[in-house]
Coordinates of C-alpha atoms in Angstrom, one line a residue:
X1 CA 220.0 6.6 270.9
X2 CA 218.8 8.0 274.4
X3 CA 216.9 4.3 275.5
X4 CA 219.9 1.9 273.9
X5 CA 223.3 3.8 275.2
X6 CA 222.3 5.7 278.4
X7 CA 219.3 3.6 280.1
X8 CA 218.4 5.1 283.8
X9 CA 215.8 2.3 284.2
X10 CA 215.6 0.2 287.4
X11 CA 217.7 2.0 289.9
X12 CA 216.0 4.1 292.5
X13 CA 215.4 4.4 296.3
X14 CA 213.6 1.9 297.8
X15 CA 213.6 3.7 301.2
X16 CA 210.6 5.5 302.9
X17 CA 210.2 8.6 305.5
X18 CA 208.7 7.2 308.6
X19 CA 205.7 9.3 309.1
X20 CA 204.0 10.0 312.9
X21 CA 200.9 7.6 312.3
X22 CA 204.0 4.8 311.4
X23 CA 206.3 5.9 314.7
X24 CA 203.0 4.6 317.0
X25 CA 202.0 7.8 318.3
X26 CA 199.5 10.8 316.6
X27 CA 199.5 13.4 319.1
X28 CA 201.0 13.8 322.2
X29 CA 203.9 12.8 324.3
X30 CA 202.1 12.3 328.3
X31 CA 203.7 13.6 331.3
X32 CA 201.6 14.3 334.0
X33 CA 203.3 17.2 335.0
X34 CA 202.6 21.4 335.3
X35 CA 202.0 23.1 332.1
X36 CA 204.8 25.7 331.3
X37 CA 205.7 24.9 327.4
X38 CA 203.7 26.5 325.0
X39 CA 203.2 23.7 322.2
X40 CA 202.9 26.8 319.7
X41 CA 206.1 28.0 320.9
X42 CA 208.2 25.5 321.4
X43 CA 211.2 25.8 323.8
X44 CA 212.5 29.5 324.3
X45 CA 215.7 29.5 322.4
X46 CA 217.3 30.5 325.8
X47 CA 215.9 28.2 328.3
X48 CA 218.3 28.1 330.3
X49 CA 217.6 31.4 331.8
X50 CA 214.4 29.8 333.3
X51 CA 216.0 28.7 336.1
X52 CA 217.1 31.2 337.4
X53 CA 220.6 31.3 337.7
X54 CA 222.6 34.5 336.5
X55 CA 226.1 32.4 336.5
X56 CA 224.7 29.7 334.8
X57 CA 223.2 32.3 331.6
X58 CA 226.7 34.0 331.8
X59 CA 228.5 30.8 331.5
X60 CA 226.6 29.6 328.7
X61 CA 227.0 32.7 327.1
X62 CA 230.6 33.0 327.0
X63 CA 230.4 29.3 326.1
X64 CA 228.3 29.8 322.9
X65 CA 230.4 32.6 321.7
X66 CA 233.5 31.6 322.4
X67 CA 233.7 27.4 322.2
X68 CA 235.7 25.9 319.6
X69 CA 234.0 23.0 318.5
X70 CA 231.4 25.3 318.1
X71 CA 233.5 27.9 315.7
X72 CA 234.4 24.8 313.8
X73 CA 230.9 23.9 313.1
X74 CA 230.1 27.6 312.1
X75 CA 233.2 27.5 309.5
X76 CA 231.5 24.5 308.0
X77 CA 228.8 26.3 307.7
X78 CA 230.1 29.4 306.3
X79 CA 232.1 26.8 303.7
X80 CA 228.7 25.1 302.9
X81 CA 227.2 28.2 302.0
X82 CA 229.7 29.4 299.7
X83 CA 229.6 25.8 298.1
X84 CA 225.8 26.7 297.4
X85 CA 227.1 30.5 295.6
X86 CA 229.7 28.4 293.8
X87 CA 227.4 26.0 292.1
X88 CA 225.1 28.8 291.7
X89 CA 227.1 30.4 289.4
X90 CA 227.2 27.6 287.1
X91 CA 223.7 28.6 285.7
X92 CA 224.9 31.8 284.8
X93 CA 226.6 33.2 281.7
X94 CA 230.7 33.0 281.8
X95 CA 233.1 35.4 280.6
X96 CA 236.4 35.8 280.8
X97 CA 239.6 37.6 279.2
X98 CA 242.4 36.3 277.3
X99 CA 245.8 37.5 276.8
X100 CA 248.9 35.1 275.2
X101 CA 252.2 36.1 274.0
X102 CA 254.7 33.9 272.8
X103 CA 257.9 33.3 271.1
X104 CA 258.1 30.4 268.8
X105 CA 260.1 29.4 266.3
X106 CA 258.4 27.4 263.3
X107 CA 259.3 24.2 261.8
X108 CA 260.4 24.8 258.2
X109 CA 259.8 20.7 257.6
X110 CA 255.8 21.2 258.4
X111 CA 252.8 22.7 257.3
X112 CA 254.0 26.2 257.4
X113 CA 255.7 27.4 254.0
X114 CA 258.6 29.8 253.6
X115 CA 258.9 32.7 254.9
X116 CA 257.3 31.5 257.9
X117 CA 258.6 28.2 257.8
X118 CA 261.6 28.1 259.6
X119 CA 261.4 31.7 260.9
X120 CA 261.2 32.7 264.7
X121 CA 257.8 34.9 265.4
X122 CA 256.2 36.0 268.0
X123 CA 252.6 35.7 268.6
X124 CA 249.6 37.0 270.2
X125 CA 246.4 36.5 271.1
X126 CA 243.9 38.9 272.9
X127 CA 240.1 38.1 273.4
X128 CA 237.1 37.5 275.6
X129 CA 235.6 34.2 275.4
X130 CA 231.9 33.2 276.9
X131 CA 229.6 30.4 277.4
X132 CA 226.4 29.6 278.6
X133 CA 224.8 26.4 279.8
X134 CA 221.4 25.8 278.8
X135 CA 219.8 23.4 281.6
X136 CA 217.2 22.1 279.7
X137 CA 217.4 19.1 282.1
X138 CA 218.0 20.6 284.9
X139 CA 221.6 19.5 286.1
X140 CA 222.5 22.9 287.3
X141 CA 219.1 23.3 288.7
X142 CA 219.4 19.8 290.8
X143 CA 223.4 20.2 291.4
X144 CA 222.1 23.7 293.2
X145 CA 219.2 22.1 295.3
X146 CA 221.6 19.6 296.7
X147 CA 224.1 22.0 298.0
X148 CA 221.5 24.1 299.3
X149 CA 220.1 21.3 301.1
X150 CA 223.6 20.4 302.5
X151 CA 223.6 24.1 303.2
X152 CA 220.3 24.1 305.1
X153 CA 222.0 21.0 307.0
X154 CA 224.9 22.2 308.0
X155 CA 223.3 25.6 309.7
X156 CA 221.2 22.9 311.5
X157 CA 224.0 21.1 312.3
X158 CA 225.8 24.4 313.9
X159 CA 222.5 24.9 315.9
X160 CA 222.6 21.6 317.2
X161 CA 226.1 22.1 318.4
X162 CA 224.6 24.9 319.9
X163 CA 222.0 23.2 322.1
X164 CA 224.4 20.7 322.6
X165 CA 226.5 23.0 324.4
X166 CA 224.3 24.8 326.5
X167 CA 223.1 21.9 327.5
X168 CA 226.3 20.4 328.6
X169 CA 227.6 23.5 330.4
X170 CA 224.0 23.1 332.4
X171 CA 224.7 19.8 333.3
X172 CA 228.0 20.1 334.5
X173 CA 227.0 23.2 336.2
X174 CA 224.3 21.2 338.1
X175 CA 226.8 18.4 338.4
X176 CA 229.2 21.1 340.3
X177 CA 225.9 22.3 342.7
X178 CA 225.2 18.6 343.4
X179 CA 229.3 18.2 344.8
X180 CA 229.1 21.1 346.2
X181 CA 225.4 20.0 348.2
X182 CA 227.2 16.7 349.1
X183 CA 230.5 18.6 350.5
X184 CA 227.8 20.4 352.7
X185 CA 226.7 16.9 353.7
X186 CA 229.8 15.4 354.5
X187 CA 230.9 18.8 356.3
X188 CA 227.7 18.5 358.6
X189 CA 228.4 14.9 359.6
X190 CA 232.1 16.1 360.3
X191 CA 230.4 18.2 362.7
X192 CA 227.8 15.5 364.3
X193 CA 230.6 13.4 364.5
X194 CA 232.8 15.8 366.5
X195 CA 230.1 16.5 369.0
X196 CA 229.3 12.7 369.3
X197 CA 233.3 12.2 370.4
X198 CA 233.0 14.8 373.0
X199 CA 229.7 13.2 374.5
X200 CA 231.6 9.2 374.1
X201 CA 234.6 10.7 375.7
X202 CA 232.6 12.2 378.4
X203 CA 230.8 9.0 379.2
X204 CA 234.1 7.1 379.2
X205 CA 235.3 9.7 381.6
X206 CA 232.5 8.6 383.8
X207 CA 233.4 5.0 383.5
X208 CA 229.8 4.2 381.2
X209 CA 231.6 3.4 378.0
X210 CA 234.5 1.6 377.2
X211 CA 237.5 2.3 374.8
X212 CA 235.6 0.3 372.4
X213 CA 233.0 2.7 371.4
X214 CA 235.7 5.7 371.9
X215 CA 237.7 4.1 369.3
X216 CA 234.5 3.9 366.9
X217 CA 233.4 7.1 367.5
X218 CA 237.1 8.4 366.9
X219 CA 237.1 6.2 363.6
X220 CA 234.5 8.3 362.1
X221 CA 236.2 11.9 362.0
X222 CA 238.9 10.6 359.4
X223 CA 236.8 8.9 357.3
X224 CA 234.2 12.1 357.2
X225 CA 237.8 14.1 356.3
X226 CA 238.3 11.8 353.7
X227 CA 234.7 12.3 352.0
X228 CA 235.6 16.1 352.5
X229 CA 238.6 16.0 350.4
X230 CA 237.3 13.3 347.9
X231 CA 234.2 15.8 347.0
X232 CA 237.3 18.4 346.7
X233 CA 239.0 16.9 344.4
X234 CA 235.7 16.0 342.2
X235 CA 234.3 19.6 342.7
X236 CA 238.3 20.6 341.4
X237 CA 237.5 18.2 338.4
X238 CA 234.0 19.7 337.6
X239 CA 235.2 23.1 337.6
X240 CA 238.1 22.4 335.0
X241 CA 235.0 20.6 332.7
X242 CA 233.3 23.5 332.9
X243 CA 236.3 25.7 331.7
X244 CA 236.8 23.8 329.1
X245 CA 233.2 23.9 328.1
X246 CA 233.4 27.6 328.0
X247 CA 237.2 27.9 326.9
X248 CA 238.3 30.5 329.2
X249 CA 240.8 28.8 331.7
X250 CA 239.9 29.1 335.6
X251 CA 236.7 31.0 335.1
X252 CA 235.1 29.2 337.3
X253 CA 237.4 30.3 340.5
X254 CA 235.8 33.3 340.6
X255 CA 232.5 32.2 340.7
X256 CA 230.6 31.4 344.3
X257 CA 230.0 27.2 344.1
X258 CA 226.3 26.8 343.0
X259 CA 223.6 25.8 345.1
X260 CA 220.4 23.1 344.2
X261 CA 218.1 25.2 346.6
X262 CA 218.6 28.5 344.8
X263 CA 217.9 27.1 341.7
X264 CA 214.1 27.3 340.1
X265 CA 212.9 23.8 339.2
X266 CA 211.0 23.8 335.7
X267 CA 207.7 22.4 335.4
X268 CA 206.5 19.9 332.6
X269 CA 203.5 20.2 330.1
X270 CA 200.6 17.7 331.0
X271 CA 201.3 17.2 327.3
X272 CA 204.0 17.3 325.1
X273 CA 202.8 18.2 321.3
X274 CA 204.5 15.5 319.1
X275 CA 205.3 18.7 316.7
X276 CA 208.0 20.4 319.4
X277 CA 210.2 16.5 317.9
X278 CA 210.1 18.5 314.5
X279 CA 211.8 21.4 316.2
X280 CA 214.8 19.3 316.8
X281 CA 217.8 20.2 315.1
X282 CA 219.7 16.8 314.5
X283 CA 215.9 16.0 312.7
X284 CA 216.0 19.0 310.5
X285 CA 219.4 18.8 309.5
X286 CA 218.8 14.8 308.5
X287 CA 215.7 15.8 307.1
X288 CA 217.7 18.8 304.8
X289 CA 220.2 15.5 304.0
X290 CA 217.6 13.6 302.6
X291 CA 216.3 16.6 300.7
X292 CA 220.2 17.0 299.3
X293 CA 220.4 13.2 298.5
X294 CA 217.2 13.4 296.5
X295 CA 218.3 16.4 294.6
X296 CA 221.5 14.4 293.9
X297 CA 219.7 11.1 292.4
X298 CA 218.0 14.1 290.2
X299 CA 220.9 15.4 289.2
X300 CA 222.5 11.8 288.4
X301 CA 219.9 11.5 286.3
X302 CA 220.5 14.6 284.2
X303 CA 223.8 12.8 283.5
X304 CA 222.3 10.8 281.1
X305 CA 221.0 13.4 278.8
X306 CA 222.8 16.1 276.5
X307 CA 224.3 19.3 277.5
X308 CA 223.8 22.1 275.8
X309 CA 226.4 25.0 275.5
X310 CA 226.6 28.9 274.0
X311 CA 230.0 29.6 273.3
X312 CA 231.5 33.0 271.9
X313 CA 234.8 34.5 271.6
X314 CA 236.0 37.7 270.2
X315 CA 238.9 39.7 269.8
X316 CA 242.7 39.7 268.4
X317 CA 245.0 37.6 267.2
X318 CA 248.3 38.1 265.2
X319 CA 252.0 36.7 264.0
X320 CA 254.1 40.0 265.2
X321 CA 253.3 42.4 268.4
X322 CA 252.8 45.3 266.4
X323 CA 249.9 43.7 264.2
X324 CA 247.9 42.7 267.1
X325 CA 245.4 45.3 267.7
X326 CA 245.1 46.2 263.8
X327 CA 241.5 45.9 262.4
X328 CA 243.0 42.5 259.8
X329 CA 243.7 41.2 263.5
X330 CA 240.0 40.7 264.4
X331 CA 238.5 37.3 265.1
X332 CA 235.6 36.0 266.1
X333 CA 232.7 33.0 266.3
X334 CA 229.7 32.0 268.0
X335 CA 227.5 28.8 268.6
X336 CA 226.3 25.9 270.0
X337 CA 228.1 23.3 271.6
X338 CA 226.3 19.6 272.6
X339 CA 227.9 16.7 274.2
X340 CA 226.0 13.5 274.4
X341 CA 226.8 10.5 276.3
X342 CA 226.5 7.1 274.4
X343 CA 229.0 4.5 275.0
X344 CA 230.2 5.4 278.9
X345 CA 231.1 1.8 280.0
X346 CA 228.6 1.9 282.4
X347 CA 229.9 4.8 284.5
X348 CA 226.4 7.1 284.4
X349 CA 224.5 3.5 285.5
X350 CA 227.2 2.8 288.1
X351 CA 226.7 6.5 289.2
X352 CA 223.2 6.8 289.7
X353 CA 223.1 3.7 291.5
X354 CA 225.6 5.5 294.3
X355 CA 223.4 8.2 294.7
X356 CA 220.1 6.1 295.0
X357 CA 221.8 4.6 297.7
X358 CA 223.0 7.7 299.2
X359 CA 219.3 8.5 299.1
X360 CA 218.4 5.1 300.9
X361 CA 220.9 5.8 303.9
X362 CA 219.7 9.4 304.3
X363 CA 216.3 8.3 304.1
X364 CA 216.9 5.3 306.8
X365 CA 219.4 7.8 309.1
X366 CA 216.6 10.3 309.4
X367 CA 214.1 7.1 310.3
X368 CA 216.8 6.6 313.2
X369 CA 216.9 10.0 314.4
X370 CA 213.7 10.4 314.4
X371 CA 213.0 7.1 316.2
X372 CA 216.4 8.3 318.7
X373 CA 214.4 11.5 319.3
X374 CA 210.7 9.8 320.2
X375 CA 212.3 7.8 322.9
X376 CA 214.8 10.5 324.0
X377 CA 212.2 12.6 325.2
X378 CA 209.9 9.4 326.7
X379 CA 213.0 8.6 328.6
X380 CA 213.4 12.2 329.8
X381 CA 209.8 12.5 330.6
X382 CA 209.9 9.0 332.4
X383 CA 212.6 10.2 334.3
X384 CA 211.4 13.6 335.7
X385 CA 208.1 11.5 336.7
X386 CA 209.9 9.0 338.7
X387 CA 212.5 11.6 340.4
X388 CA 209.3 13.5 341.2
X389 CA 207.6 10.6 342.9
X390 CA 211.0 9.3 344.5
X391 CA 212.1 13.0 346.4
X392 CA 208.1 12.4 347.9
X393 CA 209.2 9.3 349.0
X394 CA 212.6 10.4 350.2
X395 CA 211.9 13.6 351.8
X396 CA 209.1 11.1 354.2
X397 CA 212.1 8.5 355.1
X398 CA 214.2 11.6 355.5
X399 CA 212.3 12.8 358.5
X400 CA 211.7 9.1 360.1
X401 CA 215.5 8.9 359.4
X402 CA 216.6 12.3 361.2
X403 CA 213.5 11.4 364.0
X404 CA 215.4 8.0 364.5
X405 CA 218.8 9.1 365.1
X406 CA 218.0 12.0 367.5
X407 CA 216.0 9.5 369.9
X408 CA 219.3 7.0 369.4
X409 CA 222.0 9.7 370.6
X410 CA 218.9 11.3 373.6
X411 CA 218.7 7.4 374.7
X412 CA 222.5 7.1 374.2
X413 CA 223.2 10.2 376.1
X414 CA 220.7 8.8 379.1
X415 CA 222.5 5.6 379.4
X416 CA 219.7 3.7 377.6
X417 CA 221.0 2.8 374.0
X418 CA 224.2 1.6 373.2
X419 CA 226.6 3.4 370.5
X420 CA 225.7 0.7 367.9
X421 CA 222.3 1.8 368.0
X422 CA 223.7 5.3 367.1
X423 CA 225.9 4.6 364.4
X424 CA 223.2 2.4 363.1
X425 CA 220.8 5.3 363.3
X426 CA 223.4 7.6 361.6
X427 CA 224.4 5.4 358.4
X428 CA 220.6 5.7 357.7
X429 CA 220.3 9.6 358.0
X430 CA 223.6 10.0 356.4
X431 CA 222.0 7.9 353.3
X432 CA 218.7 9.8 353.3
X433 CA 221.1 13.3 353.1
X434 CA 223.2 12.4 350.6
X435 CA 220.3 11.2 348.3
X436 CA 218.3 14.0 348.9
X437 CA 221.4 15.8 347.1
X438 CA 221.5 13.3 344.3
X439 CA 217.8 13.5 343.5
X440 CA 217.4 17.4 343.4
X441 CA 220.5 16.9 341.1
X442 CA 218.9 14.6 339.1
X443 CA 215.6 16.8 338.5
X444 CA 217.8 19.7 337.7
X445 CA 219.9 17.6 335.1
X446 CA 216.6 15.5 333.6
X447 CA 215.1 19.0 332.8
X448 CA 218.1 20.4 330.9
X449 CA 217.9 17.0 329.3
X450 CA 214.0 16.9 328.6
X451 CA 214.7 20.8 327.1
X452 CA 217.5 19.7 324.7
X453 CA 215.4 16.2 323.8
X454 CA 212.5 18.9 322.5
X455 CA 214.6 20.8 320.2
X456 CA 216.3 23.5 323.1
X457 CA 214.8 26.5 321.3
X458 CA 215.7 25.5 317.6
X459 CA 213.7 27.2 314.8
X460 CA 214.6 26.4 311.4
X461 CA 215.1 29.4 309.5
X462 CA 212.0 31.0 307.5
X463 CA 213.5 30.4 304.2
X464 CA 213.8 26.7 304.5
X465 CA 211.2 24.2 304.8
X466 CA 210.0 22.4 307.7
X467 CA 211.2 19.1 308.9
X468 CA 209.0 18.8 311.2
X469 CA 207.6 14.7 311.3
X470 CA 205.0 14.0 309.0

């Protein structure tokens, strides 16, 4: 009866795990750069912290215990877990009261003869009734497995969010040092540009320049003013993100604006253990999904066979209030109950197919993440090598820039050079500046990047198991 009316055979996953030897890599991740990672460590869980900023770690602190999106992935945490103790109690032997007392009047046309027939009574019941579940099969067993998986997911999840966030406030913390570097920039040339009027003026004074070149030189203080109150504005903008990010409302304003040259840069690892990807939380949590979905094809399967049930009851029942406790009162009974499945339409079939397909997507969305995660982290690593050659490259034209537009304004200023020569000379110095900002930015922001592509400190907990890459 089990093989004609409730046949499993055929449907399963079809998906595989992609395994480290598969992903095209068996070791390490190369970066050329200073070791500082421990690969038996990992990331310190508050990374941050290494750069040495005390209003950046208070920041993220008040940002990790006080964020909303963050609560909100806590609650679903808390609510997964208590979905785990629900389904846990299924296992376990049930008992409960009973108490009923009604009024009825009985039909004197039915089954019940005369006196009662007819008659209004009132009746009561009192009693405890149990059950038990014997999982012979294991649908309890599996039904629990999958929830604890979704469990073990969900706390990854809400340590994910948690990176997530730190890493965000970082960035737009750097992003509000790098404004605040270019405001210093665009301050300066308000300056240079001011004392270059006062020497064009002068030289139109003494009849060696013309209006021409005192109406360029003039042209250049309201445009600086304009960068000035542009990199206002954005600095305004980057100081609301941030108290968002945290959730406490003009926190910022009472902070001094950061600065890139009191920050510590961190160093990379010459080598970057492929292991640190399994110490990613998005990857554990898809990893505990895939454990969940498997646990739920098990579990469809236990559909198909019989449960098997204890059932008990003992205690009072009676026509008439006052007979309801009296020892003729008594009832009770005891014994198995079993429920087969044999003609279902197709409904168990239809149902185990869902959850082998589950399985597949799980299977293939942990493939992706992990595949996201290989090339997060080569990107990041690309990135800091680059920046790190480019500010070499940029501090030399730098200097040949500043060198150039001092001789320019010294020949200028001895009737030598013309003023085109100086503004020429300034556009170039201006440009080396400003991106001098940008990349010391950029290195700040690739290494909050790089720590949060390597897991930003996440150890799953030390009752779960790994899901580290294979």
């Amino acid at each position: 009866m089990l093989a004609g009316c409730a046949d499993m055979a055929g449907i399963g996953s079809h998906a595989k795990l992609r395994d480290a030897d598969s992903l095209g890599f068996t070791a390490a991740v190369p970066s050329n750069g200073t070791a500082t990672l421990n690969p038996s460590e990992g990331v310190d869980p508050r990374w941050w912290t290494a750069f040495g900023d005390a209003q950046l770690n208070t920041l993220i602190d008040q940002a990790v215990e006080g964020n909303p999106n963050l609560q909100v992935a806590r609650a679903r945490l808390a609510r997964a877990q208590a979905s785990v103790d629900v389904i846990g109690a299924a296992d376990k032997p049930q008992l409960n009261g009973q108490f009923d007392a009604n009024r009825t009047k009985f039909s004197k046309n039915y089954i019940y003869p005369s006196p009662l027939g007819g008659s209004i009574q009132e009746i009561g019941t009192l009693q405890l009734n149990g059950s038990w579940e014997l999982d012979f099969f294991g649908k309890n067993r599996t039904a629990l497995d999958a929830s604890i998986g979704s469990a073990n997911a969900a706390a990854a999840d809400e340590q994910a969010s948690r990176v997530m966030l730190a890493a965000n406030v970082a960035r737009g913390y750097f992003q509000w040092a790098r404004l605040t570097g270019q405001l210093a920039v665009a301050q300066r040339t308000l300056a240079q540009r001011d004392e270059t009027l006062k020497l064009v003026r002068d030289r139109v004074s003494a009849g060696l320049d013309t209006r021409l070149e005192l109406r360029q030189s003039e042209g250049g203080l309201p445009e600086a003013r304009q960068q000035i109150e542009s990199l206002n504005e954005q600095i305004a903008l980057a100081q609301h993100a941030l108290d968002a990010l945290v959730a406490k409302p003009n926190v910022t304003q009472s902070l001094v604006p950061p600065s890139l040259d009191s920050v510590k840069a961190i160093a990379l690892r010459s080598n970057i253990p492929v292991d640190l990807l399994g110490r990613r939380a998005d990857i554990a949590a898809a990893r505990w999904r895939v454990e969940a979905a498997t646990s739920d094809v098990a579990n469809a399967r236990t559909q198909f066979y019989p449960n098997i049930n204890l059932t008990a009851f003992a205690g009072f029942q009676s026509i008439g209030f006052s007979n309801l406790v009296k020892s003729g009162s008594q009832q009770w009974g005891v014994g198995p109950a079993i429920r087969l499945p044999i003609f279902e339409g197709g409904r168990l079939r239809a149902n185990l197919r869902g959850k082998a397909s589950d399985l597949d997507a799980a299977i293939e969305t942990y493939n992706a993440t992990v595949i996201d995660a290989v090339r997060d982290v080569a990107d990041q690593v690309a990135s800091a090598q680059s920046i790190t050659r480019q500010q070499t490259e940029q501090r030399n034209a730098e200097v040949a820039a500043e060198g150039a537009y001092d001789i320019a304004v010294q020949r200028y200023r001895a009737g030598l050079g013309n003023y085109l020569q100086v503004l020429t000379a300034e556009t170039t110095v201006l440009a080396q500046r400003r991106l001098a900002v940008d990349l010391a930015a950029r290195a700040l922001d690739t290494q909050v990047s790089l720590a949060r592509a390597l897991g930003g400190g996440y150890q799953p907990p030390v009752n779960t198991a790994s899901a580290a890459i294979n």
